[in-house]
Tab-separated table of C-alpha atoms in Angstrom:
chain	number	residue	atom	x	y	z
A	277	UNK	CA	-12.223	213.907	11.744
A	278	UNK	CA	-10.775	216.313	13.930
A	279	UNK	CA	-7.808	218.422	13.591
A	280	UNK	CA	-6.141	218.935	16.782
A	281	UNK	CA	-5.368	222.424	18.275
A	282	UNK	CA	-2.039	223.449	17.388
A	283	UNK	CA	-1.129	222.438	13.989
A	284	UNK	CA	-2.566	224.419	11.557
A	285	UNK	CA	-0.558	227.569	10.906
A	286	UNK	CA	-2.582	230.907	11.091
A	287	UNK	CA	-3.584	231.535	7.309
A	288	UNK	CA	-5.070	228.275	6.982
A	289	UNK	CA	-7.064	228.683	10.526
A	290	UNK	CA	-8.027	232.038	8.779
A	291	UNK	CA	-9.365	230.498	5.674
A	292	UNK	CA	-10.916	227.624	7.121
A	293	UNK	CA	-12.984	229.995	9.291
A	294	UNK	CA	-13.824	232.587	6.500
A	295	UNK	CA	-15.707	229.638	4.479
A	296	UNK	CA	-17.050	228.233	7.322
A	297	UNK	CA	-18.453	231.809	8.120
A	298	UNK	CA	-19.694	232.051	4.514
A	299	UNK	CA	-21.309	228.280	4.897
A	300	UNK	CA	-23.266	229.144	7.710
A	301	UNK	CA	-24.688	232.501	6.496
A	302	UNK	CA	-25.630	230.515	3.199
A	303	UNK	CA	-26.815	227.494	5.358
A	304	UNK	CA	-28.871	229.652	7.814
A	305	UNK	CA	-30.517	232.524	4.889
A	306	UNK	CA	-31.700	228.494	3.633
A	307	UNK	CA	-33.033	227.220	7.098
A	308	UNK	CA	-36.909	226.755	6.968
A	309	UNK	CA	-39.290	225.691	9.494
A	310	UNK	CA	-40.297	222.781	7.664
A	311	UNK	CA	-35.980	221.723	7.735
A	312	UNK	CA	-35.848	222.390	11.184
A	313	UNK	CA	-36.849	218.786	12.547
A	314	UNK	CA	-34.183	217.130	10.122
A	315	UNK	CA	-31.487	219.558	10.591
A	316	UNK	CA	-31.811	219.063	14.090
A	317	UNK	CA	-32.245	215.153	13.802
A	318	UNK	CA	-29.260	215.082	11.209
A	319	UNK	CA	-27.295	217.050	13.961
A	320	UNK	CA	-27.345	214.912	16.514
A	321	UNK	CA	-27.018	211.808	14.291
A	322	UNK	CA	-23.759	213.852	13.362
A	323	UNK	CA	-22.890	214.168	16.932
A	324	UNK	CA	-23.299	210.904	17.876
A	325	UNK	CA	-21.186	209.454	14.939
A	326	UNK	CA	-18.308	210.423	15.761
A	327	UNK	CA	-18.540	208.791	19.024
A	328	UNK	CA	-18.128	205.047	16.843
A	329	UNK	CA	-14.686	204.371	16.247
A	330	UNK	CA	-12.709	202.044	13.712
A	331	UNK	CA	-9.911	200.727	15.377
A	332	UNK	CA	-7.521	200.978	12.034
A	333	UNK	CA	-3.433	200.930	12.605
A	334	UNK	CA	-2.020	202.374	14.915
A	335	UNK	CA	-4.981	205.256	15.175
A	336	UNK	CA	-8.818	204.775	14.721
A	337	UNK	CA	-11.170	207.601	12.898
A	338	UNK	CA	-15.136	207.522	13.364
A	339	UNK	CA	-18.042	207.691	11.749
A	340	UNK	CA	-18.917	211.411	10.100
A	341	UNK	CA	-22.316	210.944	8.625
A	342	UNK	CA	-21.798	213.897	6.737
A	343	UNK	CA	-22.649	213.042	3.076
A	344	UNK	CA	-26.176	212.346	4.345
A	345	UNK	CA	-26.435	215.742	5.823
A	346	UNK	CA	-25.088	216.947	2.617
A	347	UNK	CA	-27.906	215.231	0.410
A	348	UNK	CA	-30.972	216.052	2.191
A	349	UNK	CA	-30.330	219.479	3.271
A	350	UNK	CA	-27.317	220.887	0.873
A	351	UNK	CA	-26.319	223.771	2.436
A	352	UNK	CA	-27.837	223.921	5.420
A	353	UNK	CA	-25.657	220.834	6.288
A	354	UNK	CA	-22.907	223.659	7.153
A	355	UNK	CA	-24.498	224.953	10.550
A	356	UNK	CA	-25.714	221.320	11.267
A	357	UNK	CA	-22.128	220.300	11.110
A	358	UNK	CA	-21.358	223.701	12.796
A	359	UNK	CA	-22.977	222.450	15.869
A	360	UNK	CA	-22.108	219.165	15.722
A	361	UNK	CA	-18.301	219.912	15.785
A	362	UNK	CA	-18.743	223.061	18.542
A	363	UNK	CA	-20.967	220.853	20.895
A	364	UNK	CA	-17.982	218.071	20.502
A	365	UNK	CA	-15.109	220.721	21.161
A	366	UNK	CA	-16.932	222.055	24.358
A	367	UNK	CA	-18.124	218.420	25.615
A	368	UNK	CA	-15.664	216.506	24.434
A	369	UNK	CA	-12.644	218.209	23.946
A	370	UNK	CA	-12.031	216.923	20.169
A	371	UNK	CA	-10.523	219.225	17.606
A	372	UNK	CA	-10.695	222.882	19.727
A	373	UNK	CA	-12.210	226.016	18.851
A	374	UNK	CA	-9.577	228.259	17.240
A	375	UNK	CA	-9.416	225.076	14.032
A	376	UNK	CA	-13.438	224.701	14.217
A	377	UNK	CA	-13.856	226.498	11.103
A	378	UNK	CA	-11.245	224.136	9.415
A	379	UNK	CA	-12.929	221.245	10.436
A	380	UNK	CA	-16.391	222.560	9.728
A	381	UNK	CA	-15.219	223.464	6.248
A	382	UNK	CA	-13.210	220.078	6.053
A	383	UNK	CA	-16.090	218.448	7.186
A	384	UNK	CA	-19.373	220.520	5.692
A	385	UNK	CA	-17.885	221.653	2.287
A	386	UNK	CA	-17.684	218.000	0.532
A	387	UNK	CA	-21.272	217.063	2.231
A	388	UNK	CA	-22.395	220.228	0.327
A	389	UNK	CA	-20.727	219.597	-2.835
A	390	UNK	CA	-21.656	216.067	-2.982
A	391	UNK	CA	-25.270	217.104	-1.840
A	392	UNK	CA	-25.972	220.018	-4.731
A	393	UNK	CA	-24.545	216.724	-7.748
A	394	UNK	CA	-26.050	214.130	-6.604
A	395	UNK	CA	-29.658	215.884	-5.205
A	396	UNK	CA	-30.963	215.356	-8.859
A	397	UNK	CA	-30.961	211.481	-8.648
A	398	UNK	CA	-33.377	211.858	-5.467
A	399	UNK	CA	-35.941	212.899	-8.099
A	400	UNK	CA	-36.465	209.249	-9.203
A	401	UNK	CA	-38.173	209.160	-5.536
A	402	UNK	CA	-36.460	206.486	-4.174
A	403	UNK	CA	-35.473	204.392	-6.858
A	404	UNK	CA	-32.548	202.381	-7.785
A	405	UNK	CA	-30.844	205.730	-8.412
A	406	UNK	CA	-31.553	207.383	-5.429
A	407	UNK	CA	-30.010	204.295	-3.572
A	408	UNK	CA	-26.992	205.323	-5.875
A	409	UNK	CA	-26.826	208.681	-5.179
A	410	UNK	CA	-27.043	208.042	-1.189
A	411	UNK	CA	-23.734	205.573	-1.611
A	412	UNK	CA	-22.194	208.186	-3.861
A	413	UNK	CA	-22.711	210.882	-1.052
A	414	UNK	CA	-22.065	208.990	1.689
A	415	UNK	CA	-18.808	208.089	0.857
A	416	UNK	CA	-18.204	210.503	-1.502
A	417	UNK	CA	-18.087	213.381	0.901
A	418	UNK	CA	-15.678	211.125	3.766
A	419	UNK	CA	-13.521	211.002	0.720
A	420	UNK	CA	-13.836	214.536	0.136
A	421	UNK	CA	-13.359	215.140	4.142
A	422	UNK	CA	-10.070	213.051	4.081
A	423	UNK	CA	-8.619	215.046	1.526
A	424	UNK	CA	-9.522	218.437	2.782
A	425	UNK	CA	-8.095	217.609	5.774
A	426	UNK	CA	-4.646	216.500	4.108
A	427	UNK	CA	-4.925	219.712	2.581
A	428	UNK	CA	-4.921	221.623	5.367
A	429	UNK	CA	-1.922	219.495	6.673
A	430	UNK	CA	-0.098	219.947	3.885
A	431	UNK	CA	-0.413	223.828	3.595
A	432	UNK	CA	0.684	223.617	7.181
A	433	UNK	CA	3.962	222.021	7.146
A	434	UNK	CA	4.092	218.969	5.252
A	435	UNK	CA	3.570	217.383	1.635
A	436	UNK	CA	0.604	216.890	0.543
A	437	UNK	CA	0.833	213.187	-0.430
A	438	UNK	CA	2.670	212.280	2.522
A	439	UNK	CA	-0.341	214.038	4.934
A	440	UNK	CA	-3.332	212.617	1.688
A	441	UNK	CA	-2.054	208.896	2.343
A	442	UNK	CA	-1.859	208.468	6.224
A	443	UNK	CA	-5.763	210.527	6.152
A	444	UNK	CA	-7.053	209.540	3.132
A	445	UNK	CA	-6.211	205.641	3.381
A	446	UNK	CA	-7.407	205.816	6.655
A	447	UNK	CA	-10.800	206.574	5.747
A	448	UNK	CA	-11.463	204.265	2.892
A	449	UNK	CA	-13.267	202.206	5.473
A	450	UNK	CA	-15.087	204.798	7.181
A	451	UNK	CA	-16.102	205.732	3.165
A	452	UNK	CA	-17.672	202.366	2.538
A	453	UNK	CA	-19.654	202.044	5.557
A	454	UNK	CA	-21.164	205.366	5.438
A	455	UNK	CA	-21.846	204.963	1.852
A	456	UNK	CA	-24.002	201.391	2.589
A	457	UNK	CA	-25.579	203.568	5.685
A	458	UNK	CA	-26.483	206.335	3.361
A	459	UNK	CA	-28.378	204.381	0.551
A	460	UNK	CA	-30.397	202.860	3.433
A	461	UNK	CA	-31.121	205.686	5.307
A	462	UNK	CA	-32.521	207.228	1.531
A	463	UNK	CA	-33.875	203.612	0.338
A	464	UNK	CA	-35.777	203.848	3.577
A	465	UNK	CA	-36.783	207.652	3.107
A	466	UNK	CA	-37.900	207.101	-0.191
A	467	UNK	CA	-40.554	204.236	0.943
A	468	UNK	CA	-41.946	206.063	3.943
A	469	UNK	CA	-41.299	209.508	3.474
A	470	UNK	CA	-40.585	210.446	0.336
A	471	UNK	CA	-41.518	214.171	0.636
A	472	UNK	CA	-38.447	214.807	2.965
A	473	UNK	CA	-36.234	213.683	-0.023
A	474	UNK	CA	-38.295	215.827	-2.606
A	475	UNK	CA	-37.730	218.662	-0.111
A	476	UNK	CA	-34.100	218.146	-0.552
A	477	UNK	CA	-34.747	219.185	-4.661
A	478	UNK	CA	-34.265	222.654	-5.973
A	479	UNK	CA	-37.287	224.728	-5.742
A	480	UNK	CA	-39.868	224.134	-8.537
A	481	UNK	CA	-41.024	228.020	-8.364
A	482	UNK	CA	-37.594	229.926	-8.610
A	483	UNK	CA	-35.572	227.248	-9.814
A	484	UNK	CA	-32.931	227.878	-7.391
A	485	UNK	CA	-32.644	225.373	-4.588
A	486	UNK	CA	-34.532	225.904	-1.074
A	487	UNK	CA	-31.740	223.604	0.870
B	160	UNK	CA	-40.399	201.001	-5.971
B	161	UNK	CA	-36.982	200.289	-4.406
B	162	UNK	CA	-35.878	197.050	-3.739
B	163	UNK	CA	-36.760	196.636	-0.034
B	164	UNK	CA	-35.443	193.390	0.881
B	165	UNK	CA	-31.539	194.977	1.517
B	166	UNK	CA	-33.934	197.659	3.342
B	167	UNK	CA	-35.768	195.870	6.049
B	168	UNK	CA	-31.872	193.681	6.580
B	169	UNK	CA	-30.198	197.146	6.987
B	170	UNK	CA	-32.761	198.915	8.960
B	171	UNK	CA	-32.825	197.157	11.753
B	172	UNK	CA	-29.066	197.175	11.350
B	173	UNK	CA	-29.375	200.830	11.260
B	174	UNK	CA	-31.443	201.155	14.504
B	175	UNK	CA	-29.900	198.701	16.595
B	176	UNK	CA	-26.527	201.403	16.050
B	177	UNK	CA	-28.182	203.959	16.827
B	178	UNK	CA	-29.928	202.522	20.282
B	179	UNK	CA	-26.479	200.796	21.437
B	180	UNK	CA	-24.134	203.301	20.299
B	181	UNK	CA	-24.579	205.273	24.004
B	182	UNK	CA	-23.500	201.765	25.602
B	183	UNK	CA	-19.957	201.850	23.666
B	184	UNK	CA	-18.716	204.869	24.300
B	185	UNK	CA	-17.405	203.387	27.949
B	186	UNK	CA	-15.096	201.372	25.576
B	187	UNK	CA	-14.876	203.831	22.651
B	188	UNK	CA	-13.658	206.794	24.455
B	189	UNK	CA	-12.050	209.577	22.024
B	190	UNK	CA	-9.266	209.283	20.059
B	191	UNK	CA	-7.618	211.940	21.138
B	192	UNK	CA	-3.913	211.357	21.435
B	193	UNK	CA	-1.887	211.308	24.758
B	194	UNK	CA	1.323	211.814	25.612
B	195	UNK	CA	3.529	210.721	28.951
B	196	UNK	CA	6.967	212.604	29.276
B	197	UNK	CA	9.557	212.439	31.916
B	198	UNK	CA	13.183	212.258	32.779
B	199	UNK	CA	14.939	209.341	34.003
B	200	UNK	CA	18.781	210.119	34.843
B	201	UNK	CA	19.912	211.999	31.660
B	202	UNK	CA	17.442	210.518	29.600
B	203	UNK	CA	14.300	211.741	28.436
B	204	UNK	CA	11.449	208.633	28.175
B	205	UNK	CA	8.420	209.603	26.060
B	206	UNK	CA	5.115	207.186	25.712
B	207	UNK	CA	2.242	207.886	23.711
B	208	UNK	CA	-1.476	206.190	23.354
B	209	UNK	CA	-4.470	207.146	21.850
B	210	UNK	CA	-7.461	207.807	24.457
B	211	UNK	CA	-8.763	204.468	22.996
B	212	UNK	CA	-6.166	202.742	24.870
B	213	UNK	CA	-3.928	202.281	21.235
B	214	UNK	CA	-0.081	202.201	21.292
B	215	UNK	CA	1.156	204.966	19.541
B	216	UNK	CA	3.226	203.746	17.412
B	217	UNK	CA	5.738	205.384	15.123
B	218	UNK	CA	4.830	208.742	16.412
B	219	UNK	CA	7.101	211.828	15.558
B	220	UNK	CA	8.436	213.334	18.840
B	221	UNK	CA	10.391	216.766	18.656
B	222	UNK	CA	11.589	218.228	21.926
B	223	UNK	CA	12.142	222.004	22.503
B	224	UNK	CA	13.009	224.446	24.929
B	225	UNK	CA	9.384	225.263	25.969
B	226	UNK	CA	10.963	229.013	26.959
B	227	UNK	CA	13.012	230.096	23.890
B	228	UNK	CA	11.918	227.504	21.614
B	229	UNK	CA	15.259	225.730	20.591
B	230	UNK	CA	14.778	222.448	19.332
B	231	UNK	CA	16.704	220.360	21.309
B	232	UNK	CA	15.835	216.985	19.463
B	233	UNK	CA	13.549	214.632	17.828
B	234	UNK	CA	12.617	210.898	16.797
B	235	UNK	CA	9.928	208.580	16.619
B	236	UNK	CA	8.320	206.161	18.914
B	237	UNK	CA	8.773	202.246	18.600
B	238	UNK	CA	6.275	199.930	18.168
B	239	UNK	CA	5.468	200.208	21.834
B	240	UNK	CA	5.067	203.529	21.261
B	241	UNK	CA	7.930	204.409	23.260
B	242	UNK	CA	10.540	206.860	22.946
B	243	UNK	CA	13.830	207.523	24.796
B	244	UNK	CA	16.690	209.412	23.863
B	245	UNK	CA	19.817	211.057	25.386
B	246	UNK	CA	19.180	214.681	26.853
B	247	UNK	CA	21.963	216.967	25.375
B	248	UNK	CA	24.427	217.808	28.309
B	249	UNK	CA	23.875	221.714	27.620
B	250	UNK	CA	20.073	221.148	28.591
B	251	UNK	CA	20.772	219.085	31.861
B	252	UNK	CA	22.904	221.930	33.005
B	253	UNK	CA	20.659	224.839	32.577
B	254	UNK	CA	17.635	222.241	33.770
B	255	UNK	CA	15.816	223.999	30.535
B	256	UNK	CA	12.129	223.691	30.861
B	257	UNK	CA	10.983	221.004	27.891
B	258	UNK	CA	8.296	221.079	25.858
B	259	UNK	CA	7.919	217.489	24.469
B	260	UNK	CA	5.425	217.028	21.669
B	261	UNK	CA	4.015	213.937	19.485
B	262	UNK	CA	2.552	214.023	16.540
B	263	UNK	CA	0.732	211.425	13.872
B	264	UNK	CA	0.648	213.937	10.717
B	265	UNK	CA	-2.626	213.190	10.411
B	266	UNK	CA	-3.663	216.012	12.850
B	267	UNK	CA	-3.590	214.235	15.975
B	268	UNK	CA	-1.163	216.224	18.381
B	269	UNK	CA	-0.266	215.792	22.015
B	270	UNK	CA	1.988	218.669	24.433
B	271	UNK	CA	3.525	218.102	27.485
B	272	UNK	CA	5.953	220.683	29.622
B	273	UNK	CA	8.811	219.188	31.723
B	274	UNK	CA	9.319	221.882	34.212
B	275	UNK	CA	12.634	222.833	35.537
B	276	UNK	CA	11.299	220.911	39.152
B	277	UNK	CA	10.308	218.207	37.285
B	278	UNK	CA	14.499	217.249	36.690
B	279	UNK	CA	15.384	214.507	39.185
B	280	UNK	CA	17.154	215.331	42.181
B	281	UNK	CA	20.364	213.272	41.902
B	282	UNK	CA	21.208	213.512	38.055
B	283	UNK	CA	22.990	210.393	36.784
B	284	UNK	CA	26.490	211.400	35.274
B	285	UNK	CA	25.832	211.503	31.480
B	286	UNK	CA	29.105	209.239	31.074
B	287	UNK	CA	28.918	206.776	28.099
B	288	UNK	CA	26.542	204.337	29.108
B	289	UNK	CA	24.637	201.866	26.939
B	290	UNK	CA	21.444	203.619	25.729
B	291	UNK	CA	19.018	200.715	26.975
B	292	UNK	CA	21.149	199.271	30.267
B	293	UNK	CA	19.331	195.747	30.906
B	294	UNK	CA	19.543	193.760	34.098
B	295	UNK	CA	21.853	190.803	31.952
B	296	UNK	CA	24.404	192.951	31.119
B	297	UNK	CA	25.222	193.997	34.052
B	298	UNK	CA	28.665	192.123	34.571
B	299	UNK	CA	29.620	190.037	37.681
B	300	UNK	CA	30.777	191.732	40.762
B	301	UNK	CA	33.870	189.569	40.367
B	302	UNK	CA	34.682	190.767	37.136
B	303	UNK	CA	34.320	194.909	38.709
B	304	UNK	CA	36.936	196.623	39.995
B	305	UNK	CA	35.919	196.858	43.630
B	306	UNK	CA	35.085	201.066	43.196
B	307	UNK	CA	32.052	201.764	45.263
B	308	UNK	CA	31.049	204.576	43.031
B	309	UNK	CA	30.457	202.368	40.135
B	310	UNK	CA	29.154	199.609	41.707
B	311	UNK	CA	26.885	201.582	43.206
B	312	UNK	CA	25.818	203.561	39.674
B	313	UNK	CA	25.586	200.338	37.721
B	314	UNK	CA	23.054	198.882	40.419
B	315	UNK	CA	20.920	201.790	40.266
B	316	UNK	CA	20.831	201.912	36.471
B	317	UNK	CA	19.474	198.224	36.806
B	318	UNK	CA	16.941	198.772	39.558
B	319	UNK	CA	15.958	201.683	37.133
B	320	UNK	CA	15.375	199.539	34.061
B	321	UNK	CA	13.921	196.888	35.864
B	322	UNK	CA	11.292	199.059	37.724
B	323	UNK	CA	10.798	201.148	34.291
B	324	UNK	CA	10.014	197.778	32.550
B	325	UNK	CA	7.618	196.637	34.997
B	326	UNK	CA	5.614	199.415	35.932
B	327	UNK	CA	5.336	199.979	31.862
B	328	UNK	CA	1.451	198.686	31.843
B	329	UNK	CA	1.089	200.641	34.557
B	330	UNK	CA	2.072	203.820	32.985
B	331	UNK	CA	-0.025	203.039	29.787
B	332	UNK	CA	-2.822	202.502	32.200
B	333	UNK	CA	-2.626	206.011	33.500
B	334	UNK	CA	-2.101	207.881	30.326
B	335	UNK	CA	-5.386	205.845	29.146
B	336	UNK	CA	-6.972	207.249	32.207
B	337	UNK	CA	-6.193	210.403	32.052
B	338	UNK	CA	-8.420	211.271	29.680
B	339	UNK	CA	-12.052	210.839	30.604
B	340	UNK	CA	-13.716	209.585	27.296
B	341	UNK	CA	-17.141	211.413	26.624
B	342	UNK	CA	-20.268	209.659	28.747
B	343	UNK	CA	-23.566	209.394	28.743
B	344	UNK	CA	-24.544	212.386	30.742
B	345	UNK	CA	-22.280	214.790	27.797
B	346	UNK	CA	-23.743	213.278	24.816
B	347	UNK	CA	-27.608	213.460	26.377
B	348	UNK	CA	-26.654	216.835	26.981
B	349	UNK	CA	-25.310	217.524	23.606
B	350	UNK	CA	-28.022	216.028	22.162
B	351	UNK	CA	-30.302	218.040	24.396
B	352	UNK	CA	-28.206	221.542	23.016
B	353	UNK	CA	-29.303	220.753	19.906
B	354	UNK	CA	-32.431	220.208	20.780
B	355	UNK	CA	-32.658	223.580	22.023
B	356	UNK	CA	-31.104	224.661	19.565
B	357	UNK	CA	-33.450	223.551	17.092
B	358	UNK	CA	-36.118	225.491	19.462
B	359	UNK	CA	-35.081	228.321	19.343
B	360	UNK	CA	-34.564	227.775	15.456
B	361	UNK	CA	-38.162	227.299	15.424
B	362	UNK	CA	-39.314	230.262	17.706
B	363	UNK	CA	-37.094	232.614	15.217
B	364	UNK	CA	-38.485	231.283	12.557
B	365	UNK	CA	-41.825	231.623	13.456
B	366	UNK	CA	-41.313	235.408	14.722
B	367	UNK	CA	-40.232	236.291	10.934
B	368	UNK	CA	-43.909	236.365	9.377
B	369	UNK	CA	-45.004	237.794	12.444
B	370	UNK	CA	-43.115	241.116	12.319
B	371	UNK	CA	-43.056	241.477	8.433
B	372	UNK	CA	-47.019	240.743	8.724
B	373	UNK	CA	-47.814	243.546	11.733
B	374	UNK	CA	-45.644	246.022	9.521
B	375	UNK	CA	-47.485	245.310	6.711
């Protein structure tokens, strides 16, 4: 989901890049050493998704992968997404860099959100609800990435219903796949590795969350 | 324990993606959209396509004067994703540099600038002619006065159409072509940025207790 160069008017470029800016310096003060290997591996997954398209209409959108981020990392997933969407401006010419921070916060914030609700259903370790809460993410935060981005759209120049049902509609799709792909991707976490998804719980010690 | 029976059906699902998903991207290109502008006579002709080869269809176009900014007009594209419309005489005159742009409202927009040079040659008189001249319509030569002039400008509108209409898949060809869709070599690489990335991550990381130990 990539806003093109061009049509965002200057306060919403300027807000979209003052939360991204606050994202990543929240997401980075939470980067450990022991996240690095995901963040990095949930980066490129990133970076690679948006490379399959669904033909739908008279467009096609692609694959964002972003709820996952958003569950195992919370808010970390903001400078995963960060690169994800810079190393597709410079290499492949979607969205541009003046709107990045739109479409990082379009793109980051919902993973986020979704991640920090739904995290405490990972603590059945891979149970029936963490299968929910990996479906609930996954499309939860394309949902929630659809209707950012007809947000921006609509501050911009248009209404906001008109700009919410050409994105939003579009990615009902795109929301069901990536929920199925999330709940395997945590089924299958929660059977082999199910310390990465008790990483991605709030902090035992302090109480406050690690991610 | 989860239920692992969806599990070991979607896995392989899963990885099978993830291995062939370098393979599509010949096919998948981006989705960026594209826009082909020109002027044909008096008219301006406008065709759109996403870099996936799509028609764009029911695009807005608006048209401006890519110097001072004066809208000049706007529409939408047809199913074919083709526009054409009637350039205002005023615009002709002053051969106004155009900037022609198409947009999906769903944040998909596409630019292109008709320079002044860019105006044909021999403009066709913007005398009321039928928007879309076709080769049928074209009436006998028995039934046309015998004025050369005429003759001569209805022919050329025909040859116009005609050649427009055929070398139509042609044009959609090149606007699909003219953007090179991401390939293997850019997404290894990005993958290898991050990778680096990730590194250097690391190395930071690991320099932190480090420092705050040998100041201790």
């Amino acid at each position: 989901m990539h806003i093109t160069e061009g049509v965002l008017s200057a306060p919403v470029l300027a807000l979209g890049a003052a939360t991204t800016v606050t994202g990543l310096w929240l997401g980075l003060r939470r980067l450990e050493e022991d996240r690095l290997v995901m963040a990095a591996a949930l980066a490129a997954a990133f970076f690679i998704g948006s490379l399959i398209h669904v033909p739908l209409g008279p467009s096609s959108v692609h694959l964002l992968l972003n709820g996952l981020a958003g569950l195992l990392l919370g808010w970390v997933a903001f400078p995963v997404i960060f690169v994800g969407l810079l190393l597709q401006a410079l290499l492949f010419q979607f969205g541009g860099l003046l709107v990045l921070g739109v479409n990082t916060t379009a793109v980051a914030l919902p993973a986020v959100l979704c991640g920090l609700v739904l995290r405490p259903l990972l603590l059945a370790r891979g149970g029936r609800s963490a299968l929910v809460a990996g479906m609930l993410a996954g499309s939860g935060a394309v949902l929630g990435t659809a209707l950012l981005v007809a947000l921006a759209l609509a501050l911009t120049d248009q209404g906001f219903l008109t700009a919410a049902k050409l994105v939003v509609l579009a990615h009902l799709p795109v929301a069901a796949i990536e929920g199925v792909m999330a709940a395997f991707v945590v089924g299958f976490l929660g059977q082999t590795r199910p310390d990465l998804l008790i990483c991605a719980l709030p902090a035992a010690t302090e109480g406050g969350s690690p991610c | 324990m989860l239920n692992s029976a969806p599990i070991r059906l979607g896995l392989p699902t899963l990885v099978l993606l993830c291995v062939t998903v370098l393979f599509w991207t010949a096919t998948t290109h981006a989705h960026r959209l594209l826009i082909m502008a020109w002027i044909q006579g008096d008219r301006l002709m406008v065709e759109t396509a996403f870099g996936t080869g799509q028609i764009g269809a029911n695009m807005t176009i608006t048209v401006q004067d890519a110097d001072s900014g004066e809208h000049i007009l706007s529409g939408s594209t047809d199913e074919q994703g083709f526009f054409e419309a009637q350039l205002p005489a005023t615009a002709l005159e002053r051969r106004a540099p155009l900037l022609v742009q198409a947009t999906d409202g769903a944040g998909h927009l596409a630019g292109q600038t008709i320079a002044p040079d860019d105006y044909p040659m021999h403009q066709a008189p913007s005398s009321p002619s039928p928007p879309s001249p076709s080769v049928p319509s074209i009436p006998s030569v028995q039934d046309l006065p015998m004025d050369p002039t005429h003759l001569s400008h209805l022919i050329q509108q025909a040859v116009a159409e005609t050649v427009r209409q055929e070398i139509a898949p042609l044009r959609r060809e090149i606007l699909a072509l003219s953007q090179r869709g991401p390939g293997i070599p850019e997404i290894i690489g990005g993958i290898g940025w991050i990778v680096g990335l990730a590194g250097l991550g690391a190395m930071l990381l690991r320099c932190k207790p480090a420092k705050s130990s040998s100041s201790r």
